[in-house]
CSV table of C-alpha atoms in Angstrom, one decimal:
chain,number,residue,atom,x,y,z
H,473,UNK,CA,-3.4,4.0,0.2
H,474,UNK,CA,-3.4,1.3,-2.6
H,475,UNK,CA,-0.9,-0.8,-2.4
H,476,UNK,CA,1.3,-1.4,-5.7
H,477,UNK,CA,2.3,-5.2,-5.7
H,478,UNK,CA,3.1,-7.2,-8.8
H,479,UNK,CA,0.9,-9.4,-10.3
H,480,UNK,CA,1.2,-12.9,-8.7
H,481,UNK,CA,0.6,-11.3,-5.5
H,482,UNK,CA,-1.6,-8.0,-5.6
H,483,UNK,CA,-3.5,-8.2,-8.8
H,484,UNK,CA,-4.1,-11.6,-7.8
H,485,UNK,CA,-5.9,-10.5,-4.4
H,486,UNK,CA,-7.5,-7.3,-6.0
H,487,UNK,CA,-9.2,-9.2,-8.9
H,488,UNK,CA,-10.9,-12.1,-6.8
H,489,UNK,CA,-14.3,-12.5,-5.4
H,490,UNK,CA,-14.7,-14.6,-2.0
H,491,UNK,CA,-17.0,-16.9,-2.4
H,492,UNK,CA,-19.3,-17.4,1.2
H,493,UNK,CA,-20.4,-21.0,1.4
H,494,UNK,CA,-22.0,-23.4,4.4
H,495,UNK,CA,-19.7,-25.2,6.4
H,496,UNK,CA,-21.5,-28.5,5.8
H,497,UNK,CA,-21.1,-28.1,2.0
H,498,UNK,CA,-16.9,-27.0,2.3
H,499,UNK,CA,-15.6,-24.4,0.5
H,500,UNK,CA,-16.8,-23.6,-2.6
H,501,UNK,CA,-14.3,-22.0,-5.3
H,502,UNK,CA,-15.1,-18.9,-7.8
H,503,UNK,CA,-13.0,-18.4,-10.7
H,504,UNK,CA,-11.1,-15.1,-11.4
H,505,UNK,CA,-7.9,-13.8,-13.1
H,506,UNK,CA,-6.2,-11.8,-15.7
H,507,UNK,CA,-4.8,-11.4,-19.1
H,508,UNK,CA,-1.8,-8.8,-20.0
H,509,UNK,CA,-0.8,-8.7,-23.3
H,510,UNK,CA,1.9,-6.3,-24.9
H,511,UNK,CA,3.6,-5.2,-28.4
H,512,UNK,CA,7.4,-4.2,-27.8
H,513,UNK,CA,9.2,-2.5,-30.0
H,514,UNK,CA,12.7,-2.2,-29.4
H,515,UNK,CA,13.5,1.8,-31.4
H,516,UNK,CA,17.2,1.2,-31.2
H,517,UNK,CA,19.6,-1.3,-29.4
H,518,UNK,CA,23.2,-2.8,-28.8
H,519,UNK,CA,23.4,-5.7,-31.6
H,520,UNK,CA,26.6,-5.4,-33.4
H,521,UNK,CA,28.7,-8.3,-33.3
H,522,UNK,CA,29.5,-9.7,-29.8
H,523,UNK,CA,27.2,-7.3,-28.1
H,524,UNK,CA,24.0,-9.1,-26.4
H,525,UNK,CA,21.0,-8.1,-28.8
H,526,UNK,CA,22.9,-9.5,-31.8
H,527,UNK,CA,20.6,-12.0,-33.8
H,528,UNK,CA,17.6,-10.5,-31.9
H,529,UNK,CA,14.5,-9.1,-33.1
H,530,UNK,CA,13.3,-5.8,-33.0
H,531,UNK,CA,9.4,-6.6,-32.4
H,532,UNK,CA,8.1,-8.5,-30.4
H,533,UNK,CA,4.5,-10.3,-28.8
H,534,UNK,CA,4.2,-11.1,-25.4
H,535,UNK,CA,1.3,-12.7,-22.6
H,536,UNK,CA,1.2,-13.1,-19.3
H,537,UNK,CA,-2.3,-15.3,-18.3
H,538,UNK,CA,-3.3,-16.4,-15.0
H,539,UNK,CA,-6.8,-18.2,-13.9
H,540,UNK,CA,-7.6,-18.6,-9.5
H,541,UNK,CA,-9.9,-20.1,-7.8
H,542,UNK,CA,-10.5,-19.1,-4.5
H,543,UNK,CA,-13.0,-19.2,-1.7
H,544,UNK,CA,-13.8,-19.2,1.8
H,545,UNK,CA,-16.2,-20.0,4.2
H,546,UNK,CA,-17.0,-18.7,7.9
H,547,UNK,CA,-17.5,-21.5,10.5
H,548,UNK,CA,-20.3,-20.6,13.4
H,549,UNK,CA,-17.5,-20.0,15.7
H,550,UNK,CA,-16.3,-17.7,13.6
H,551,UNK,CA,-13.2,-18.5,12.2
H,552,UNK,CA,-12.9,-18.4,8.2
H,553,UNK,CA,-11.1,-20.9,6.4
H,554,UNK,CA,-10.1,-20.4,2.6
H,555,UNK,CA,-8.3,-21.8,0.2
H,556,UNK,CA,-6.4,-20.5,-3.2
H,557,UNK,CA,-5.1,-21.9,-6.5
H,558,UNK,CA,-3.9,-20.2,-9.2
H,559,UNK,CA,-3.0,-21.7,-12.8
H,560,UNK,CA,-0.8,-20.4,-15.0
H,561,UNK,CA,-2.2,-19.7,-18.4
H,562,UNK,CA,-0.1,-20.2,-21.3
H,563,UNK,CA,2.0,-23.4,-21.1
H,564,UNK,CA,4.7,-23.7,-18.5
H,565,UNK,CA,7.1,-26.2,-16.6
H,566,UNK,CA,5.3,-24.0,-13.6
H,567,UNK,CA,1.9,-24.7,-14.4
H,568,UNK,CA,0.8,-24.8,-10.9
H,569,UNK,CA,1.9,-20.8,-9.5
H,570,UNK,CA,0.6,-20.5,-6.2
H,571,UNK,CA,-1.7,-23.0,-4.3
H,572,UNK,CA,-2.4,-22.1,-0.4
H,573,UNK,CA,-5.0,-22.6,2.2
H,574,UNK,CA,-5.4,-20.2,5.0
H,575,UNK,CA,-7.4,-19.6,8.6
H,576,UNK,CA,-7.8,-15.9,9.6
H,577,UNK,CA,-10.1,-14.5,12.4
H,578,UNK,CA,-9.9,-11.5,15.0
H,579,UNK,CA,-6.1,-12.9,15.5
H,580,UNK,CA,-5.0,-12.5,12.1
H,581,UNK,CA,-4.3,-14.7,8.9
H,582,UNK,CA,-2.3,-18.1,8.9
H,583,UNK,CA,-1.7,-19.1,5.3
H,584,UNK,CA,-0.2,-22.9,4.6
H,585,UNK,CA,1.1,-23.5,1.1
H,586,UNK,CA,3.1,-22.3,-2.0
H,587,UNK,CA,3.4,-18.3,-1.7
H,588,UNK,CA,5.8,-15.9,-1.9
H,589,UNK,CA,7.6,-15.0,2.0
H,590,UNK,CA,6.5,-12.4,4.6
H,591,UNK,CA,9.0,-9.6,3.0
H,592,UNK,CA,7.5,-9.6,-0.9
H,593,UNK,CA,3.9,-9.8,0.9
H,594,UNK,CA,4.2,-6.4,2.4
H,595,UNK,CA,6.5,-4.4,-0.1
H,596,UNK,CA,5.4,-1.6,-2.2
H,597,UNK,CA,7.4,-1.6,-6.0
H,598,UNK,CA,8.6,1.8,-7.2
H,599,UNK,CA,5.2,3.0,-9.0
H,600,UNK,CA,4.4,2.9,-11.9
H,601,UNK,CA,1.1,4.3,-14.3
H,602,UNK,CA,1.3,0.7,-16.4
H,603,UNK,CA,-0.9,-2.5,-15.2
H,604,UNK,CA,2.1,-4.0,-17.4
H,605,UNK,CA,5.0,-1.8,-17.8
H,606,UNK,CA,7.1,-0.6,-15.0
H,607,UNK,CA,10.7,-0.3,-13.9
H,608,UNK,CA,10.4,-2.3,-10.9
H,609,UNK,CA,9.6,-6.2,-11.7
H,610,UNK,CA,6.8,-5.6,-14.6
H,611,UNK,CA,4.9,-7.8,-16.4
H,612,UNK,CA,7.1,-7.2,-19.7
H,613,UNK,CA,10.5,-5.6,-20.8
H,614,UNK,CA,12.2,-5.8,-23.8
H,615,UNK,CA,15.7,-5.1,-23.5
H,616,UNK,CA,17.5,-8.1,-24.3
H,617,UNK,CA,20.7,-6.9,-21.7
H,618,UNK,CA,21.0,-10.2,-20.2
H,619,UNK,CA,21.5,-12.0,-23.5
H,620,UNK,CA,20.0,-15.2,-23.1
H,621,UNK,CA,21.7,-15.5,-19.7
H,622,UNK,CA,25.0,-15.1,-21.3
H,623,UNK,CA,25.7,-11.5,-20.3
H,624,UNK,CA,24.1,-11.7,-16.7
H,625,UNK,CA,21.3,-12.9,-14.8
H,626,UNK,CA,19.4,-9.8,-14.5
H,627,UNK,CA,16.9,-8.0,-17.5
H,628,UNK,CA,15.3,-6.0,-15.3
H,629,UNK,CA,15.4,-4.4,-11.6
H,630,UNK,CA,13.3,-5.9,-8.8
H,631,UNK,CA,12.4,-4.8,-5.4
H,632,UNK,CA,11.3,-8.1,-4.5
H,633,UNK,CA,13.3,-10.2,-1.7
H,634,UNK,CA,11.6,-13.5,-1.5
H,635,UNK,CA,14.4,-15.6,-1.4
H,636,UNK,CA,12.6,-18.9,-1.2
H,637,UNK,CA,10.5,-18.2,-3.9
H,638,UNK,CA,7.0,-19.7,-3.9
H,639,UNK,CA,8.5,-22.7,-2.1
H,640,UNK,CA,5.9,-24.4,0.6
H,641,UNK,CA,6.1,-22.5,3.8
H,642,UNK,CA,3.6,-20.8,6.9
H,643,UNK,CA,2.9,-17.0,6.9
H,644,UNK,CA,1.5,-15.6,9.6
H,645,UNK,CA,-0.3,-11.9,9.1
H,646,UNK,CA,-0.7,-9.7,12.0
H,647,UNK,CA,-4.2,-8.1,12.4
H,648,UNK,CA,-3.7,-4.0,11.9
H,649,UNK,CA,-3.2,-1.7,14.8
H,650,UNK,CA,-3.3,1.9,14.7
H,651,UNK,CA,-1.9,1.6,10.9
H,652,UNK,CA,0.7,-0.8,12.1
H,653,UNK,CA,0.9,-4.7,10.6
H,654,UNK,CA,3.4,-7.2,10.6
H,655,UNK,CA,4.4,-11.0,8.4
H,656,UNK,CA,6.6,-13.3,9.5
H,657,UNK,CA,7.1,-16.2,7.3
H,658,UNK,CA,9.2,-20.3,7.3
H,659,UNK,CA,10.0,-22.4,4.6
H,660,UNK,CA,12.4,-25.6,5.2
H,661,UNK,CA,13.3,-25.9,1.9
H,662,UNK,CA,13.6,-24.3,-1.3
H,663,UNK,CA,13.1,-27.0,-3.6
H,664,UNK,CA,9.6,-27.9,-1.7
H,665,UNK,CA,8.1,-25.0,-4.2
H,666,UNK,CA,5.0,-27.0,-6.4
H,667,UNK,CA,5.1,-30.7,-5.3
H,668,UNK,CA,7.2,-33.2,-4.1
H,669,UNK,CA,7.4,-36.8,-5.1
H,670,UNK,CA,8.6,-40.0,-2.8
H,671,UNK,CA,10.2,-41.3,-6.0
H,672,UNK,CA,12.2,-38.2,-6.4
H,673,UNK,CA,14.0,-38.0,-3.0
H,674,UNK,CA,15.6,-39.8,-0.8
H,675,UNK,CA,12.3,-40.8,1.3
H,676,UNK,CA,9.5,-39.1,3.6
H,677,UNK,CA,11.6,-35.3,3.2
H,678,UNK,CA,14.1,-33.7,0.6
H,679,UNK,CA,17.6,-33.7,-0.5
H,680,UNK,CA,20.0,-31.0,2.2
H,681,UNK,CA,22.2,-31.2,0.3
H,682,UNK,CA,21.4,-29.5,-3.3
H,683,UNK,CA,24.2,-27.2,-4.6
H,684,UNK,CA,23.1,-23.6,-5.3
H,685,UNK,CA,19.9,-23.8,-3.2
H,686,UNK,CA,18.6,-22.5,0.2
H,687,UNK,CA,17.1,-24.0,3.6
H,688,UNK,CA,15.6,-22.5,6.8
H,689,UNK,CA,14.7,-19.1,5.2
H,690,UNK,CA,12.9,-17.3,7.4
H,691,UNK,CA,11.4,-13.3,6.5
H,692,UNK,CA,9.2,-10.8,8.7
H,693,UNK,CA,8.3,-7.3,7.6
H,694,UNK,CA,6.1,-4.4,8.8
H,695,UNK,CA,4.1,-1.7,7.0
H,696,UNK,CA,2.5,1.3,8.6
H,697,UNK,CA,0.0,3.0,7.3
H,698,UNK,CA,-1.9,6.5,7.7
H,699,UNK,CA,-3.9,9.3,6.5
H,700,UNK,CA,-3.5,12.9,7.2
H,701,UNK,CA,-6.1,14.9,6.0
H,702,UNK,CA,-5.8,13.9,2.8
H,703,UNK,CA,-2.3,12.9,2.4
H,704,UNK,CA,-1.4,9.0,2.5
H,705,UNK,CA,1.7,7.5,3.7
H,706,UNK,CA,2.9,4.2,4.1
H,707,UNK,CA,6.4,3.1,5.0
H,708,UNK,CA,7.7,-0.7,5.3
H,709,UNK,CA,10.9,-2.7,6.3
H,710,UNK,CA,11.3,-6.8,5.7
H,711,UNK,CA,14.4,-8.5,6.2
H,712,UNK,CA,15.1,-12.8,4.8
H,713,UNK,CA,17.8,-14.9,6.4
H,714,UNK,CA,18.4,-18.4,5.1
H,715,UNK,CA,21.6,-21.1,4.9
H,716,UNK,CA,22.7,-22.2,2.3
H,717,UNK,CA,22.5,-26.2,1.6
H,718,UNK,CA,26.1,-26.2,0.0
H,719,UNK,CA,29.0,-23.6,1.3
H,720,UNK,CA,30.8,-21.9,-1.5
H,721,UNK,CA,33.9,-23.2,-3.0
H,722,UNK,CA,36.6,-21.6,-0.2
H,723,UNK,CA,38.1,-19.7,-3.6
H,724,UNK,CA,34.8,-17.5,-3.2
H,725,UNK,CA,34.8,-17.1,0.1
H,726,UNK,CA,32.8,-20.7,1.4
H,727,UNK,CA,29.7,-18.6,2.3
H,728,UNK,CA,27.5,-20.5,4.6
H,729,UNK,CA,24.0,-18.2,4.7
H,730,UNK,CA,22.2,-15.3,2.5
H,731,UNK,CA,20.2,-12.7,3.7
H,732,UNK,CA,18.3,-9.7,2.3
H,733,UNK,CA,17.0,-6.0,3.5
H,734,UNK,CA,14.0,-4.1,1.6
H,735,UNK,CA,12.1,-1.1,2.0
H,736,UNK,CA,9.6,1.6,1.0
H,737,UNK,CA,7.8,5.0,1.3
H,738,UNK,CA,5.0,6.2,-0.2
H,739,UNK,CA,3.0,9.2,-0.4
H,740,UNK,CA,0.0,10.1,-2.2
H,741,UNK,CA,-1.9,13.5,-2.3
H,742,UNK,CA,-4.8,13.8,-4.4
H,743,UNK,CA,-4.2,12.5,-7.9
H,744,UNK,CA,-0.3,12.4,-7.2
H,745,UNK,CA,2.0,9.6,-5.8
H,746,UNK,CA,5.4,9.4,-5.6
H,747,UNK,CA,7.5,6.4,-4.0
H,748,UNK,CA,11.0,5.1,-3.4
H,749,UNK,CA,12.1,1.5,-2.7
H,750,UNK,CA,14.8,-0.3,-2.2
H,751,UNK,CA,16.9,-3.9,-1.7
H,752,UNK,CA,20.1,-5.1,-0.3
H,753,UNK,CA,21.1,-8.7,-0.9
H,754,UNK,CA,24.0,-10.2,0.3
H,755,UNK,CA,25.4,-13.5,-0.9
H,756,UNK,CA,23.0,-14.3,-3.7
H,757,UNK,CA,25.3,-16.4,-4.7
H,758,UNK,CA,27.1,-19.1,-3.0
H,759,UNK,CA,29.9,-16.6,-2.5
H,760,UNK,CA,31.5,-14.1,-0.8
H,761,UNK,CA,30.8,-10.3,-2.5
H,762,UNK,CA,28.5,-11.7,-4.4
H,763,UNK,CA,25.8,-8.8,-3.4
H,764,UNK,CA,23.6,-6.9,-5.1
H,765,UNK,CA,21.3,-4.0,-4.6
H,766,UNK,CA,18.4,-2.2,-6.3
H,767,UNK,CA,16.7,1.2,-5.5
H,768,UNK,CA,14.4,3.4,-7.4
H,769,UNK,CA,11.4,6.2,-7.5
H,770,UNK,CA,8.7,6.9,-9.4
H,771,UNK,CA,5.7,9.3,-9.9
H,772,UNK,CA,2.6,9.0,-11.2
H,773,UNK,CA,-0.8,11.2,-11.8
H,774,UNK,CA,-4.3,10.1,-12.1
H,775,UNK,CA,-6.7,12.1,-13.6
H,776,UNK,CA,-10.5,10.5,-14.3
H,777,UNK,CA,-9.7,7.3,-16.4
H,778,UNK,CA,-5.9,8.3,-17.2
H,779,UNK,CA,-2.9,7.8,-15.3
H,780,UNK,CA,1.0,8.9,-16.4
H,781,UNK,CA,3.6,8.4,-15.0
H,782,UNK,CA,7.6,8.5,-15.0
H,783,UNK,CA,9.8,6.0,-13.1
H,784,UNK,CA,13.7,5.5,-12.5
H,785,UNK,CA,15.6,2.3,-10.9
H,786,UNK,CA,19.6,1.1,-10.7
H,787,UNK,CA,20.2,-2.2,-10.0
H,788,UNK,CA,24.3,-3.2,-8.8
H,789,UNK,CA,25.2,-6.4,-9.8
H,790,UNK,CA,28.3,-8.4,-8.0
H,791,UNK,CA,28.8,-12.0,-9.2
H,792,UNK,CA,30.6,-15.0,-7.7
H,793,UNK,CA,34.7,-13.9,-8.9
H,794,UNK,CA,33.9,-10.8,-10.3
H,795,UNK,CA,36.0,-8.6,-7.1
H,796,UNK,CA,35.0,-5.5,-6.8
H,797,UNK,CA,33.7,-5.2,-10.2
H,798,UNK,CA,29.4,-5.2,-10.7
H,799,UNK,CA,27.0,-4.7,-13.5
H,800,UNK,CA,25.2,-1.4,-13.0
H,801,UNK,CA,21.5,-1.5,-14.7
H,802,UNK,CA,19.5,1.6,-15.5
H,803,UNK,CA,16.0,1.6,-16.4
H,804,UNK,CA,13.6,4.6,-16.8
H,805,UNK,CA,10.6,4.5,-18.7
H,806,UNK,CA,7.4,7.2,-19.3
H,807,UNK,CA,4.3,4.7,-18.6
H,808,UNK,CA,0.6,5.4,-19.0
H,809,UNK,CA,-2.9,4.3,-18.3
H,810,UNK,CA,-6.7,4.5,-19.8
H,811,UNK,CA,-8.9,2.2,-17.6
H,812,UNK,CA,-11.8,1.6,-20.0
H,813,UNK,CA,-13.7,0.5,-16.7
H,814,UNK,CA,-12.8,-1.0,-13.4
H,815,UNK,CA,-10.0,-3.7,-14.0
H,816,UNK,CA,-9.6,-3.3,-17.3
H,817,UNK,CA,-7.0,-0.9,-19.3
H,818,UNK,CA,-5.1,0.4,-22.2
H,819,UNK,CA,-1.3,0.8,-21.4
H,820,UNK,CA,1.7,2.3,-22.8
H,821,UNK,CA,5.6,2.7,-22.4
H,822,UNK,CA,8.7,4.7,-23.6
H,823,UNK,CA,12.0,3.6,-21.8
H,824,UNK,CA,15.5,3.5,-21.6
H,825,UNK,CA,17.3,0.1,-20.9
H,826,UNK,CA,21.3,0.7,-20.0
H,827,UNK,CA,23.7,-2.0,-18.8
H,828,UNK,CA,27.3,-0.7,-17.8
H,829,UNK,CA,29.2,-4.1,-17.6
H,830,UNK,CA,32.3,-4.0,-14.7
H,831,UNK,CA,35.3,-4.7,-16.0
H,832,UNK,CA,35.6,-8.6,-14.2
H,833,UNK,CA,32.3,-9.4,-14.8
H,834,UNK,CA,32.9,-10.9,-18.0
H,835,UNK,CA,29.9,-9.3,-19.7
H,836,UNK,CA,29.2,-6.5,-22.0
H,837,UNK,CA,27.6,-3.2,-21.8
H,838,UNK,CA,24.4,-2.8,-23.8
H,839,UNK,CA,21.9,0.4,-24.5
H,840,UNK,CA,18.1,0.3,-25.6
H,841,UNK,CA,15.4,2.4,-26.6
H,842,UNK,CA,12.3,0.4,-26.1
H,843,UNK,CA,8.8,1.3,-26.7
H,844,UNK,CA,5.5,-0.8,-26.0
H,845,UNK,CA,1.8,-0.7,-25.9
H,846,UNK,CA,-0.7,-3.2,-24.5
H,847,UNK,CA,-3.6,-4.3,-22.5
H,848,UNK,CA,-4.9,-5.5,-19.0
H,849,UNK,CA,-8.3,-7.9,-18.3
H,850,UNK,CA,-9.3,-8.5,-15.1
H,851,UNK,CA,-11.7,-11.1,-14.3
């Protein structure tokens, strides 16, 4: 069963060639990467006075660019060492995405570096027929809900539970048995995501104590996978736990640790799949109640070069003070697909966008109607 990732982590690994080199001469790196690029239109939204697409446009452009290199080589006792580095392409305070180096043999893979935890490695998103469109952490949506970070945190619904980020940590990944694999994953500190400089810290290790961000977060997650006779299933749990390096204030409950829950089903038959997934946060905030969830499904059908699909996800949001209350996000969306050839398509979208703001939330509802074409290049 393919598995349906988003792009920093499976279009990534789908679109790169391994490069085999002598172990006397190192590792020798091959380039690779893709370009998405998308038209939005946004048919009708929430923009009178107050609301959060006032002053906002109605069309838009948008890119997403990324260049790797990556290769590996097999030492004569057979163990295979490798190394990854991917670049962000368009201008960005992350310029650097991901950068990790990793052994693997018989035993498994052990990756060192900047990469996103043991739970996002294994989860399946809801799926979608789009390379770029989706209801479940896409490349691009145009629903301005959040308004600038006024009216929320959240534009869209994700799946994905990696807490720390792409913050330096160790993965381990289990060899597969009988379908079955497994990911655990460490990383000491949050802010040790891209670089760190001795002029920026106190000395030889980071800052403990850096208000609104995690330590010690450690994630594990299984997936098993199987065919019969023609129908494919796979099925995964992850869990995330980590402290956080400040408590709460005690007016929100002086929180001292975060953790998270996701999970997923799958099932294909022919050209059909259909999937559910799901998250459970708790604490993404430095407060108590400050939870959140998200769960969706989708469908798609692939028939020779097209692919259509229809898709559904809620996200609940709780904030720090907001009580009971919580943002409830709605996003459904018609997606489809023409690969011209092999990593390279045509997509399009027609989708809802609805934000229902809770009452002590402080934020305000907002509705869109969004439409968007665009294209995917692999290379």
């Amino acid at each position: 069963m393919k598995r349906i990732l988003l792009g920093t982590t499976a279009i990534v690994t789908a679109s790169m060639v391994a490069s085999t080199a002598n172990a006397a001469q190192g590792v020798q790196l091959t380039i690779g990467g893709y370009y998405g690029a998308a038209a939005g239109l946004l048919l009708d939204q929430s923009d009178s006075n107050g609301d959060a697409g006032q002053h906002t446009r109605d069309v838009v452009f948008r890119q997403d660019v990324e260049v790797y290199f990556q290769g590996e080589t097999t030492l004569d006792n057979g163990l295979t060492v490798g190394a990854t580095i991917q670049l962000e392409g368009l201008q960005s305070e992350d310029q650097i995405d991901e950068v990790w180096a990793y052994f693997k043999g018989g035993w498994g893979q052990l990756r060192f570096g900047d990469d996103d935890d043991a739970t996002e490695q294994l989860q399946y998103i809801i799926p979608s027929a789009s390379n770029i469109f989706g209801v479940d952490t896409p490349f691009f949506e145009f629903g301005n809900d959040h308004g600038g970070f006024t009216n929320g945190f959240f534009q869209t619904n994700s799946t994905l539970a990696s807490m720390s980020g792409d913050a330096t940590k160790v993965i381990y990944f289990s060899p597969t048995f009988y379908g079955f694999s497994f990911a655990v994953s460490f990383a000491p500190d949050r802010r040790g995501e891209d670089s760190y400089s001795y002029w920026s810290g106190p000395g030889g290790t980071t800052f403990s104590n850096n208000t609104g961000q995690i330590q010690n977060d450690v994630a594990g997650a299984v997936n098993w996978d199987h065919d019969f006779n023609g129908v494919g299933v796979a099925f995964g749990i992850g869990g995330a736990w980590a402290q956080w390096e400040v408590k709460g204030t005690p007016a929100f409950g002086n929180v001292e640790d975060t953790w998270t829950f996701d999970g997923h089903l799958d099932v294909t038959y022919g050209g059909f799949t259909i999937g559910t997934s799901g998250l459970y946060r708790v604490n993404w905030q430095s407060a108590s109640g400050a939870d959140y969830f998200v769960a969706g499904v989708g469908a798609t059908y692939n028939w020779d070069a097209w692919t259509a699909g229809l898709a559904w996800s809620h996200g609940n949001y709780e904030y720090a003070g907001s009580g009971g209350s919580s943002d409830k996000l709605d996003i459904v969306q018609f997606t489809g697909r023409y690969d011209l050839s092999p990593g390279i398509s045509l997509d399009g979208m027609l989708g809802y966008n609805g934000l229902n703001a809770g009452g002590d939330t402080g934020h305000n509802s907002y509705r869109a109607w969004e439409a968007g074409v665009g294209f995917y290049i692999g290379f």
